[in-house]
mmCIF file of C-alpha atoms and ligand atoms in Angstrom:
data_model
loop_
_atom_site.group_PDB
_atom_site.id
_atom_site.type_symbol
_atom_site.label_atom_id
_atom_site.label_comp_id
_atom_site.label_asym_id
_atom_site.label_seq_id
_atom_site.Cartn_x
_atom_site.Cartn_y
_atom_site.Cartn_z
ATOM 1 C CA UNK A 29 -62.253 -86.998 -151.061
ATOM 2 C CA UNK A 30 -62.940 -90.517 -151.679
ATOM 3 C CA UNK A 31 -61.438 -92.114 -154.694
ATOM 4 C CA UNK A 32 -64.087 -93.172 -157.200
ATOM 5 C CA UNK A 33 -65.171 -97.309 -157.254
ATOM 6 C CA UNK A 34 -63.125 -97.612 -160.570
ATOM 7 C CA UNK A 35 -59.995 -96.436 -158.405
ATOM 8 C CA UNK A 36 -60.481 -97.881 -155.013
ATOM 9 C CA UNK A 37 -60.616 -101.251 -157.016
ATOM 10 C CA UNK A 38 -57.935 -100.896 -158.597
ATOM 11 C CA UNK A 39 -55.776 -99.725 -155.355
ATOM 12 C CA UNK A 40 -56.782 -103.270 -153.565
ATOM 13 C CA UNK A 41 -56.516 -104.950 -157.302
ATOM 14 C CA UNK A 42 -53.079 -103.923 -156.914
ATOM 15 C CA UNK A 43 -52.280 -104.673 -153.793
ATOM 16 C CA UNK A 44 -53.781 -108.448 -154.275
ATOM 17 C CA UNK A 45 -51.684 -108.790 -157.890
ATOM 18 C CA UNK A 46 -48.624 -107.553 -156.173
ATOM 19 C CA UNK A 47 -49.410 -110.443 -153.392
ATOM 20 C CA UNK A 48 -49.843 -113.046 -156.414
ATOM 21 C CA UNK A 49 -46.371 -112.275 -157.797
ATOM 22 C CA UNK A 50 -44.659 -112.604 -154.215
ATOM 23 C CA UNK A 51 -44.089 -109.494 -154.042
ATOM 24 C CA UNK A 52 -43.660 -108.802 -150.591
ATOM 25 C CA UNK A 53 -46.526 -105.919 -149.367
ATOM 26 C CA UNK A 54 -44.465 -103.116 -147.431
ATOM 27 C CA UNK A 55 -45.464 -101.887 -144.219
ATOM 28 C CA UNK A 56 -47.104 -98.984 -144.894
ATOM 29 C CA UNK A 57 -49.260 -100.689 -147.564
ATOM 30 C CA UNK A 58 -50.524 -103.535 -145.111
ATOM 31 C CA UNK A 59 -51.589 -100.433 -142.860
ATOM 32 C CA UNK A 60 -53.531 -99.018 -145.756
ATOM 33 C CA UNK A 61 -55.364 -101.964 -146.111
ATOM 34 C CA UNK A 62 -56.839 -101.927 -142.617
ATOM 35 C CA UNK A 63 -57.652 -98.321 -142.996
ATOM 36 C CA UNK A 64 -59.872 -99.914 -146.251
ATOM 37 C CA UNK A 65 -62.575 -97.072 -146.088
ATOM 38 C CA UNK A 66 -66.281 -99.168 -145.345
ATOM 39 C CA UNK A 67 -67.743 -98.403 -149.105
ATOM 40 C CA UNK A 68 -64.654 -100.139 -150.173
ATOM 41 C CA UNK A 69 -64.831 -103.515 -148.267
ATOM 42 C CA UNK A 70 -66.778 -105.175 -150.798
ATOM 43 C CA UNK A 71 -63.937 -104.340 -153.680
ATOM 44 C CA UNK A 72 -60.824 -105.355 -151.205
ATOM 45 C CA UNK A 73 -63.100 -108.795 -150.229
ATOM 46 C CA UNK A 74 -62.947 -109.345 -153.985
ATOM 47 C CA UNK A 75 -59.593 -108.713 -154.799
ATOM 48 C CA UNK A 76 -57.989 -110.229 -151.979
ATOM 49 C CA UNK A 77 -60.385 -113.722 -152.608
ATOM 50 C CA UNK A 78 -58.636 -114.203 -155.827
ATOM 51 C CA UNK A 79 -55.260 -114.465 -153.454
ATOM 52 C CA UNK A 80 -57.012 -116.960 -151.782
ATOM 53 C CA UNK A 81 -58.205 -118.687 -154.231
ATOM 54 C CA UNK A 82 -54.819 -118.817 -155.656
ATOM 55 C CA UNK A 83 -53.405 -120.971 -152.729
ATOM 56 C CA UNK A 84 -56.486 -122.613 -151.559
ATOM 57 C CA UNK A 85 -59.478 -122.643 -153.697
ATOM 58 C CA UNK A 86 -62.955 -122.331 -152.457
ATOM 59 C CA UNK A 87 -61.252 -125.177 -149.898
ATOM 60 C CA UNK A 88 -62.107 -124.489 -145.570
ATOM 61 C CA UNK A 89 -59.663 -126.570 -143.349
ATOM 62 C CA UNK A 90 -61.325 -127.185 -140.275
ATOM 63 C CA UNK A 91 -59.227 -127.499 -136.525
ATOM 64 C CA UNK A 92 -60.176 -129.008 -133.584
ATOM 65 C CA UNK A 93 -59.195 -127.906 -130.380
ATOM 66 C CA UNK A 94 -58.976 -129.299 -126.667
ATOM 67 C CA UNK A 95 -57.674 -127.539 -123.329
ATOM 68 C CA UNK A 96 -55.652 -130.590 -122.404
ATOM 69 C CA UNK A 97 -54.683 -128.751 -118.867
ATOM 70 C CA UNK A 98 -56.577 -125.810 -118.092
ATOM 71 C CA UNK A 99 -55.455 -123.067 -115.687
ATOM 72 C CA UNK A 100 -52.937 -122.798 -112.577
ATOM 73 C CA UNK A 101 -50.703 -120.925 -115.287
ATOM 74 C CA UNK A 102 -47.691 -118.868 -113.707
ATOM 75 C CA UNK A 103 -47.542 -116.452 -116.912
ATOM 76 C CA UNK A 104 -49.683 -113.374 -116.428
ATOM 77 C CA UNK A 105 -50.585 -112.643 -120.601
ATOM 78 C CA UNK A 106 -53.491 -109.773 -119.840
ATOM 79 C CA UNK A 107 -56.288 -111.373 -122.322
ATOM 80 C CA UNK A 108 -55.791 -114.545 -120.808
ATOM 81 C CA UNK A 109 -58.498 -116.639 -118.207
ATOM 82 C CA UNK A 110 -55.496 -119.358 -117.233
ATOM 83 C CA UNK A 111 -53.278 -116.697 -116.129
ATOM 84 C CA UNK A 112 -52.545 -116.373 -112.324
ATOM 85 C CA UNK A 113 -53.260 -113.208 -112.637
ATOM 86 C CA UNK A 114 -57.180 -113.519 -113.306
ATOM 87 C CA UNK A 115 -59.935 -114.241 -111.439
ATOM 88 C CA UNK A 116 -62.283 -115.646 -113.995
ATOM 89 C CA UNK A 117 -63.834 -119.396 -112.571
ATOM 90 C CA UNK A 118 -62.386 -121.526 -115.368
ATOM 91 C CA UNK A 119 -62.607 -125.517 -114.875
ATOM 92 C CA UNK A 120 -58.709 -126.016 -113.221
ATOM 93 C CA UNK A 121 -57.220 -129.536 -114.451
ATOM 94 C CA UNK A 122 -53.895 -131.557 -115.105
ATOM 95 C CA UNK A 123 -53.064 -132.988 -118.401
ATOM 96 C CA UNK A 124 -56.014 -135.226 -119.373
ATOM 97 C CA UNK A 125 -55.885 -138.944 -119.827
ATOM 98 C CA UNK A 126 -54.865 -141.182 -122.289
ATOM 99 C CA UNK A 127 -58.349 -141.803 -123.252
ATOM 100 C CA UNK A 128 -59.862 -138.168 -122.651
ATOM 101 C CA UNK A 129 -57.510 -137.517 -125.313
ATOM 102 C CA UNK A 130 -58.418 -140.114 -127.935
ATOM 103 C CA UNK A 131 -61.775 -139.132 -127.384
ATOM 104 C CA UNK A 132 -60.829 -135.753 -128.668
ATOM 105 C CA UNK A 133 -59.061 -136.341 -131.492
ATOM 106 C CA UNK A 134 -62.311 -139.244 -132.476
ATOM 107 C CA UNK A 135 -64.208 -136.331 -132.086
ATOM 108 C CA UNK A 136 -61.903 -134.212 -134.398
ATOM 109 C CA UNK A 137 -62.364 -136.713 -137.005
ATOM 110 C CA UNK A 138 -65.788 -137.433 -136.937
ATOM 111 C CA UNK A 139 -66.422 -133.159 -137.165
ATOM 112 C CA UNK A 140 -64.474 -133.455 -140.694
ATOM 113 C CA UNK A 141 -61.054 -131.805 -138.626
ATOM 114 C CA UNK A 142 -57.960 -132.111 -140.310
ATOM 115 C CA UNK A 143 -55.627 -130.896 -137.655
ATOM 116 C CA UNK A 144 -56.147 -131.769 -133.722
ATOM 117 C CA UNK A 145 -54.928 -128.985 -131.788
ATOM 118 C CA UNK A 146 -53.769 -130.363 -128.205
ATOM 119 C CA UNK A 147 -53.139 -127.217 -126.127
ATOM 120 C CA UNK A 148 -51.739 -126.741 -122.671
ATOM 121 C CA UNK A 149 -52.028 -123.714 -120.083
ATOM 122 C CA UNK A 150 -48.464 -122.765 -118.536
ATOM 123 C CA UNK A 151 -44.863 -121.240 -119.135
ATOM 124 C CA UNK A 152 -43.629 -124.480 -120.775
ATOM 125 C CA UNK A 153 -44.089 -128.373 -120.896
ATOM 126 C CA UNK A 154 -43.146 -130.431 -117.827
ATOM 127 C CA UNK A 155 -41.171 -133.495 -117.971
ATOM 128 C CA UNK A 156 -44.445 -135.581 -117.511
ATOM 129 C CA UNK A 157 -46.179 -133.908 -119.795
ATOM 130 C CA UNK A 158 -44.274 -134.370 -122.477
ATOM 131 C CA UNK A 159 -43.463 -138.170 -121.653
ATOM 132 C CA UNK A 160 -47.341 -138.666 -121.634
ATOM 133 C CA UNK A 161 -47.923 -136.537 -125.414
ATOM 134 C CA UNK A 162 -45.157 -139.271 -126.260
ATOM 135 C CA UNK A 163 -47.274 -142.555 -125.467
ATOM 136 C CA UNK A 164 -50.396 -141.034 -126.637
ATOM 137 C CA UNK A 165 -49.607 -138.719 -130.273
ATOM 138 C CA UNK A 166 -48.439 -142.258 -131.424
ATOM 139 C CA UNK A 167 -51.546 -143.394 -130.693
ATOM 140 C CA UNK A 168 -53.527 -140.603 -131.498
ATOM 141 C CA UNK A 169 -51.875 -140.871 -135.206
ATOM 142 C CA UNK A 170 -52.219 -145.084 -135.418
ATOM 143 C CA UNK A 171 -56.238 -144.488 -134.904
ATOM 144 C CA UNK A 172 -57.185 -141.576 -136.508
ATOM 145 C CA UNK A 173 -56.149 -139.608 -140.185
ATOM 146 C CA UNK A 174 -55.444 -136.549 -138.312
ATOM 147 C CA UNK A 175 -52.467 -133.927 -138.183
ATOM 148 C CA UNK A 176 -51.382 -133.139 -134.133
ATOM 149 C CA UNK A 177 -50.740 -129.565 -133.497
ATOM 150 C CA UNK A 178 -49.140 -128.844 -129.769
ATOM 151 C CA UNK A 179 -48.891 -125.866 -128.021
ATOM 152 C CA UNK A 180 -46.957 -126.409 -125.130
ATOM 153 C CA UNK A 181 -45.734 -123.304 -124.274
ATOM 154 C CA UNK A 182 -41.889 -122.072 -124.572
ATOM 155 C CA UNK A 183 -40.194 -124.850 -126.372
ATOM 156 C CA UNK A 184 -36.349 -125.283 -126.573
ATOM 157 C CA UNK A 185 -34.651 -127.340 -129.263
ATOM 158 C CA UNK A 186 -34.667 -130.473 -127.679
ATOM 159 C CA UNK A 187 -38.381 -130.314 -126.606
ATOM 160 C CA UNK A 188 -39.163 -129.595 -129.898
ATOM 161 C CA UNK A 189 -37.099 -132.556 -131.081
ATOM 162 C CA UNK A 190 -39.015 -134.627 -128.893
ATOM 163 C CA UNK A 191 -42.055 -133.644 -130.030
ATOM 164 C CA UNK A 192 -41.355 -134.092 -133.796
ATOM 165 C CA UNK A 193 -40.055 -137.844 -132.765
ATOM 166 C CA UNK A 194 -43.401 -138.823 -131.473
ATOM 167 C CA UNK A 195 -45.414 -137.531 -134.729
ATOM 168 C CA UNK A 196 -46.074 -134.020 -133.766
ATOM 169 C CA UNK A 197 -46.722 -132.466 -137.257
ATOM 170 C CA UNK A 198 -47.197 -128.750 -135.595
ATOM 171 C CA UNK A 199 -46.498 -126.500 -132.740
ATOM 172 C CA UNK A 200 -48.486 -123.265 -132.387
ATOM 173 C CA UNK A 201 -46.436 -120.394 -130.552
ATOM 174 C CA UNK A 202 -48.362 -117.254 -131.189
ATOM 175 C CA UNK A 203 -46.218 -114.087 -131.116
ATOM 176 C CA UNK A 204 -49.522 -112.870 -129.741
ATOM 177 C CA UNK A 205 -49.138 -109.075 -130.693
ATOM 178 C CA UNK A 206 -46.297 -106.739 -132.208
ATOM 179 C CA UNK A 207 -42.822 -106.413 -131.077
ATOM 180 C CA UNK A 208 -44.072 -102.747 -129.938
ATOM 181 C CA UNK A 209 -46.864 -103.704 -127.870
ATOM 182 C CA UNK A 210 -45.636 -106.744 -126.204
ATOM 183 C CA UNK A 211 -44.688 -105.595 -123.306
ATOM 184 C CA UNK A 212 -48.553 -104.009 -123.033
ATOM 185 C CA UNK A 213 -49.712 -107.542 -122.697
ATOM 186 C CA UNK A 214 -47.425 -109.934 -121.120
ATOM 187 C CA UNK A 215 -44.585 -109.154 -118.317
ATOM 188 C CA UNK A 216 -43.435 -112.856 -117.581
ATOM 189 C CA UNK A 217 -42.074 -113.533 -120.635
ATOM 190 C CA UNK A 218 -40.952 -111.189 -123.876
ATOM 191 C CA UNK A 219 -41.328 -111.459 -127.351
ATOM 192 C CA UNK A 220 -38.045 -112.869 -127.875
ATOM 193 C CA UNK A 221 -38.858 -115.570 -125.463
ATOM 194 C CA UNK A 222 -41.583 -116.190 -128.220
ATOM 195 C CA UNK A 223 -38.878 -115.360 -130.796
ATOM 196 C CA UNK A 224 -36.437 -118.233 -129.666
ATOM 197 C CA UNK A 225 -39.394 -120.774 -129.264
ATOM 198 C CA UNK A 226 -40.626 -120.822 -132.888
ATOM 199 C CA UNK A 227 -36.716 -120.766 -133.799
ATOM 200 C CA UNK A 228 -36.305 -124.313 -132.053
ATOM 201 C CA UNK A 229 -39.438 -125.602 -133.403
ATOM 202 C CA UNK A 230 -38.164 -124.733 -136.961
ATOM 203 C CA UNK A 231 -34.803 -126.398 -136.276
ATOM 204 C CA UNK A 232 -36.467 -129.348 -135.660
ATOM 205 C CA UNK A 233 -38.621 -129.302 -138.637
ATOM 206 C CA UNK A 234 -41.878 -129.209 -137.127
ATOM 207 C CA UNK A 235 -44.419 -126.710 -138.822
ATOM 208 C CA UNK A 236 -44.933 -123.379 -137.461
ATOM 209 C CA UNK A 237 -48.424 -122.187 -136.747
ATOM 210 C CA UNK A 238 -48.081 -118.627 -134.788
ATOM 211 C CA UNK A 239 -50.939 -115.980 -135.345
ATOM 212 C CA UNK A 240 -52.121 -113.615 -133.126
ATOM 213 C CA UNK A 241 -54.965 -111.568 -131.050
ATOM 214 C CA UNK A 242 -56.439 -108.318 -132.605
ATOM 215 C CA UNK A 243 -58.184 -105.980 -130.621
ATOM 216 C CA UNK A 244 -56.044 -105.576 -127.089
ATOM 217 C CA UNK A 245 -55.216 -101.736 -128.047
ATOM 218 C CA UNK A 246 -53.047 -102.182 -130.344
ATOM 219 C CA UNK A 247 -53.058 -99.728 -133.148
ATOM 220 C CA UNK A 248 -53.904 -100.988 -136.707
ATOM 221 C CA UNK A 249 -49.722 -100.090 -137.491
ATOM 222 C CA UNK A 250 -48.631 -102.289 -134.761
ATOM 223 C CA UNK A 251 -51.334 -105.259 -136.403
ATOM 224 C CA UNK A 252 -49.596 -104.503 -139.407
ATOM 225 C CA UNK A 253 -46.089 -105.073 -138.015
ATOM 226 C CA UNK A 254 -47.250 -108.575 -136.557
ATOM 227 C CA UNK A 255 -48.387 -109.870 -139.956
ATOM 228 C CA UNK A 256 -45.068 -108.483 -140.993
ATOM 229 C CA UNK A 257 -43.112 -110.135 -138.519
ATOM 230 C CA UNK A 258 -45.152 -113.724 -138.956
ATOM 231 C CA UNK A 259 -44.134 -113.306 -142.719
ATOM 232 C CA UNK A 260 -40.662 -113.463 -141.666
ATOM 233 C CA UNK A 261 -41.066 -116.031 -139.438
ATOM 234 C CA UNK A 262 -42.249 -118.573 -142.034
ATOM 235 C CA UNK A 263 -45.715 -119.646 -140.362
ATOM 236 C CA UNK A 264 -47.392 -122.064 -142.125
ATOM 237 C CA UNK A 265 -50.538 -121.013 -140.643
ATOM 238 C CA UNK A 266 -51.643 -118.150 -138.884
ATOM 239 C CA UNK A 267 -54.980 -118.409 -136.362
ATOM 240 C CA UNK A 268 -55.898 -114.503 -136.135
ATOM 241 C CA UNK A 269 -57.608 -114.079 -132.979
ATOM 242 C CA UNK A 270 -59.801 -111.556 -131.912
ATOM 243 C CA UNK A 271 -60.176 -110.666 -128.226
ATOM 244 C CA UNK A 272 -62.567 -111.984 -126.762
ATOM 245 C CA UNK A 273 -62.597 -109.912 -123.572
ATOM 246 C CA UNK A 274 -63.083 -112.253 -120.806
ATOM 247 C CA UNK A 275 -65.081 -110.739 -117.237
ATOM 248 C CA UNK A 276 -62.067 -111.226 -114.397
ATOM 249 C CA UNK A 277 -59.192 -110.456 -116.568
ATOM 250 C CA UNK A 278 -56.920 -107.450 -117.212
ATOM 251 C CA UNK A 279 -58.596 -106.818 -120.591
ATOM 252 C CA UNK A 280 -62.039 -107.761 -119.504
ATOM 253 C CA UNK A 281 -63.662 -103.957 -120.367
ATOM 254 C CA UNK A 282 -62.065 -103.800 -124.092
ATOM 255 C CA UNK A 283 -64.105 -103.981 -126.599
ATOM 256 C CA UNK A 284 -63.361 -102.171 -129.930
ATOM 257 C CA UNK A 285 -63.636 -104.075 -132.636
ATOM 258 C CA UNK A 286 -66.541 -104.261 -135.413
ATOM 259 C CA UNK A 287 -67.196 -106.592 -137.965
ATOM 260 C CA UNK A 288 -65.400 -104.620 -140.683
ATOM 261 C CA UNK A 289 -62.522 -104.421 -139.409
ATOM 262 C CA UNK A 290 -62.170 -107.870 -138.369
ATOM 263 C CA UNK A 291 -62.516 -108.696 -142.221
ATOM 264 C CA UNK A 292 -59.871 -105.799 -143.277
ATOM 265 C CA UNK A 293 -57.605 -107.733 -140.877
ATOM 266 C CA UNK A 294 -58.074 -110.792 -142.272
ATOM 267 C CA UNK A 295 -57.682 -109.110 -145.822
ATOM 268 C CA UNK A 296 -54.439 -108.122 -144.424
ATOM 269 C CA UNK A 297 -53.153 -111.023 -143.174
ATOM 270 C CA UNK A 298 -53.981 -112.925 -146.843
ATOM 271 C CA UNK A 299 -52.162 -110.367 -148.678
ATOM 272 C CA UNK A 300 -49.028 -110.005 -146.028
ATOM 273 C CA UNK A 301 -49.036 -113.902 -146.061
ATOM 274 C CA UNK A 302 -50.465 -115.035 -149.325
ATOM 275 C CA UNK A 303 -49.535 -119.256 -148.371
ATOM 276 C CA UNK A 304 -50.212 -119.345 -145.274
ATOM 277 C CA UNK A 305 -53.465 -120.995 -144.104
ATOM 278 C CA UNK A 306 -55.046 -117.933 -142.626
ATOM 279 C CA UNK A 307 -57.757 -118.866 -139.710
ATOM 280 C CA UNK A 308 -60.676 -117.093 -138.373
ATOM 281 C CA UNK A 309 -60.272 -118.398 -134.588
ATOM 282 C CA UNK A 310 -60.936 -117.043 -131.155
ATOM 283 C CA UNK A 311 -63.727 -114.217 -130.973
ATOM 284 C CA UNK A 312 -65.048 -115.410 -134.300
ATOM 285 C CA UNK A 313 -68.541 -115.522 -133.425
ATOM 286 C CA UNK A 314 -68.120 -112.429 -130.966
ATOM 287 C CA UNK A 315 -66.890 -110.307 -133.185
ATOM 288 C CA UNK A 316 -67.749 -111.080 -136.923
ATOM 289 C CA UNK A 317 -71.644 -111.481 -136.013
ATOM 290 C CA UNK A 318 -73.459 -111.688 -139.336
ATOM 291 C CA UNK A 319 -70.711 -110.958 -141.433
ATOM 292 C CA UNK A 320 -68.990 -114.413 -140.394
ATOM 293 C CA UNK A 321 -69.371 -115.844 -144.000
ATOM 294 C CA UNK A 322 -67.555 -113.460 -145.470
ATOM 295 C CA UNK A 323 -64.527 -113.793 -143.081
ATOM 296 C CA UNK A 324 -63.391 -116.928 -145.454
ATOM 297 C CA UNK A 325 -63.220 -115.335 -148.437
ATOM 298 C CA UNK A 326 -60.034 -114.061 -146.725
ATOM 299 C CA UNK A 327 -59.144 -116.281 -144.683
ATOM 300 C CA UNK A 328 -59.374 -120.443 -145.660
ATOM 301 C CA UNK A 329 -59.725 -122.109 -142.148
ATOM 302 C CA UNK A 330 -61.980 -122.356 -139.018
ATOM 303 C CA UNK A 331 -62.038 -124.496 -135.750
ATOM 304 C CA UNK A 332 -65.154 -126.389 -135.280
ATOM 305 C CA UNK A 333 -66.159 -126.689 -131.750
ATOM 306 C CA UNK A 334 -65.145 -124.502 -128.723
ATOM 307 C CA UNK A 335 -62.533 -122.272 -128.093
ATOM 308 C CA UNK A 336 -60.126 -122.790 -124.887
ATOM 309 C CA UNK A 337 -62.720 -121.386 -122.443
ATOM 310 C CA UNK A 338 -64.595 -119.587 -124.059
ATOM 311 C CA UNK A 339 -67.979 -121.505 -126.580
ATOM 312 C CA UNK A 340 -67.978 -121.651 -130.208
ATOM 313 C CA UNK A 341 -70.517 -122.391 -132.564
ATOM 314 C CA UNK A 342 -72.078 -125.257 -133.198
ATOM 315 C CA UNK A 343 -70.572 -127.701 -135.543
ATOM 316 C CA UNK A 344 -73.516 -127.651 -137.958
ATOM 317 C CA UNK A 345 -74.093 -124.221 -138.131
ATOM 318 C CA UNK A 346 -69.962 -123.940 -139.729
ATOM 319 C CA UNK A 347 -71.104 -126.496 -141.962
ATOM 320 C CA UNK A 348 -74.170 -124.482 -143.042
ATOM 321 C CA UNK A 349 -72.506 -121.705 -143.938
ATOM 322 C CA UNK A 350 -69.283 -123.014 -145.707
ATOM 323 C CA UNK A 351 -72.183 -125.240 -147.908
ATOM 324 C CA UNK A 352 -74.071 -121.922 -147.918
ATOM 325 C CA UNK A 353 -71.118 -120.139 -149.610
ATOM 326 C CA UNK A 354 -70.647 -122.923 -152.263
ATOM 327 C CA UNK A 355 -67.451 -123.785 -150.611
ATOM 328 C CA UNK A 356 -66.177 -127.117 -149.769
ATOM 329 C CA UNK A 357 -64.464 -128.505 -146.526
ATOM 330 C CA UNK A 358 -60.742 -129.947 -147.313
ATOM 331 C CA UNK A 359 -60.529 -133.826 -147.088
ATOM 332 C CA UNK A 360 -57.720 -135.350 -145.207
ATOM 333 C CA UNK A 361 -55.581 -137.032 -147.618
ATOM 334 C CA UNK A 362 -56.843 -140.597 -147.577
ATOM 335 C CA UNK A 363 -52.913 -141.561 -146.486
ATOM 336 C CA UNK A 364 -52.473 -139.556 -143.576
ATOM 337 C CA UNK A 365 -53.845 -142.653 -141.201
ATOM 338 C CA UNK A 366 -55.641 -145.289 -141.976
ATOM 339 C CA UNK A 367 -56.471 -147.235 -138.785
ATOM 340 C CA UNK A 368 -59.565 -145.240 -137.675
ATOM 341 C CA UNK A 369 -60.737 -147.057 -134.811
ATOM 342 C CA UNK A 370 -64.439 -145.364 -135.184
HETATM 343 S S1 LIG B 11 -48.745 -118.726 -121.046
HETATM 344 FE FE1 LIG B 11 -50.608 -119.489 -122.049
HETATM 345 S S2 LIG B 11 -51.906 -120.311 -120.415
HETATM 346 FE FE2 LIG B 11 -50.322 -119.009 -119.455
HETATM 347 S S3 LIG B 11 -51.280 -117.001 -119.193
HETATM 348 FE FE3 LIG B 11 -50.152 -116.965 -121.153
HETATM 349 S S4 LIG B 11 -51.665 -117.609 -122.692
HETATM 350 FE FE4 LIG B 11 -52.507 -118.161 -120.686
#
């Protein structure tokens, strides 16, 4: 039977105080939360807004993206269209230019981005590569009042001290999935791989962003044990994924997710992670449809723009709806730059 409205409320009411008073949510009770029953949603939304509004106010950080070298990648992680391993006909490049890459992060800033996310497909950074994200982050930082997230790849402590040298705020290193699934998704590396990456990139004081993907057939537990795991890890922000299943990969025919349960993950995530910028990213559009809006009363970050291959949104339409919603997009501290060459 169905607990009445006065109860269900107060079950996620619960659940959301017990996240305000960092008190750590237990396994079993982050599971619960994505087994929210539908006629419930709209009290869990509620309670676990008041989380967010805790930490972040009615405030949406917005991310910028840009596949700085697309494809040719050795690695063979299932969901993925850079992977040797799949035959979708992606746009194959090396590391972009100098000034491909200030044109990015100028078009970051003129979206109203806060972060610039410079991504690159393969196992781990070359030598060049990393020389070249140390002439232009500089740069990148002198111009614009934006925050540089990499994600490189496997990192090892002195890459990661390299990168925090030039003015690398970030590095994103998603764990991807659970411990207990891993090994479902990805054969050329292993979690701990993943594990020992984010351990170097703490040591060397950069920020941690590490989410995940949702929806590769993994059970709700195994979600559950990610959020878990990212709790322990100490991410300062968490992108939350959803697959986007992509025609000439492994996971090209999956396709379970619904709106609802997108937003019970995201609940999740808020109340496993209270601090942690939580972000709506890949599969956004796909998979939230019409219930996109309420995604950030969760969840307190978006990219604007596309996705790695795949097309987002268009920039004014994520403007629409955070004015829509009465929220506001978070200003870059008028500090963090000042030489904006626009
Ligand atoms: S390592 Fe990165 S680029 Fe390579 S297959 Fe995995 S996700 Fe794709």
């Amino acid at each position: 039977m169905l607990p009445t409205t006065t109860q269900a409320e107060s079950r996620w009411y619960l659940l959301a105080q017990r996240a305000l008073e960092e008190q750590p949510l237990s396994l079993e009770q982050a599971e619960e939360v994505l087994h929210c029953p539908d006629e419930q949603l709209p009290d869990l939304l509620a309670a676990v807004y008041r989380v967010r509004h805790r930490y972040f106010g009615n405030r949406v950080q917005l991310y910028f993206l840009i596949n700085a070298k697309s494809g040719h990648c050795p690695e063979d992680c299932h969901y993925c269209s850079q992977s040797r391993i799949a035959k979708t006909p992606i746009a194959t490049y090396d590391l972009l230019d100098a000034d491909t890459l200030l044109a990015g992060a100028r078009a970051a800033w003129q979206r109203g981005a806060k972060t610039y996310c410079v991504v690159t497909s393969g196992r781990a950074p070359g030598q060049q590569e990393l020389e070249a994200l140390e002439r232009i982050v500089p740069e990148i930082k002198r111009r614009f009042p934006l925050k540089i997230c990499a994600c490189l790849g496997l990192l090892d402590e002195e890459q990661a001290a390299r990168l925090k040298a030039c003015g690398v705020d970030r590095v994103n290193h998603n764990l991807n999935t659970s411990r207990s699934f891993y090994q479902q998704i990805c054969s050329t590396h292993s979690f701990e791989d993943r594990m020992r990456t984010l351990q170097a990139v703490k040591a060397a004081g950069l920020e941690i962003c590490c989410g995940g993907i949702v929806g590769m057939g993994e059970s709700p537990r195994q979600v559950a044990e990610m959020a878990l795991e990212l709790r322990e890890v100490g991410a300062h922000s968490i992108p939350v994924n959803f697959l986007h299943p992509i025609s000439g990969t492994p996971l090209e025919d999956r396709n379970e997710l619904n709106p609802r349960y997108c937003l019970k993950v995201l609940c999740m995530f808020r109340l496993t992670n209270p601090r942690s910028e939580i972000r709506i990213a890949g599969g956004r559009e796909l998979h939230l449809r019409s219930l996109q809006p309420l995604g950030l009363y969760p969840a307190n970050s978006i990219f604007v723009g596309d996705y790695l291959t795949t097309r987002g949104q268009a920039p004014e339409a994520d403007l629409a709806m955070i004015r829509d919603l009465g929220f506001e997009v978070e200003q870059v501290p008028a500090d963090a730059g000042t030489n904006a060459d626009i």
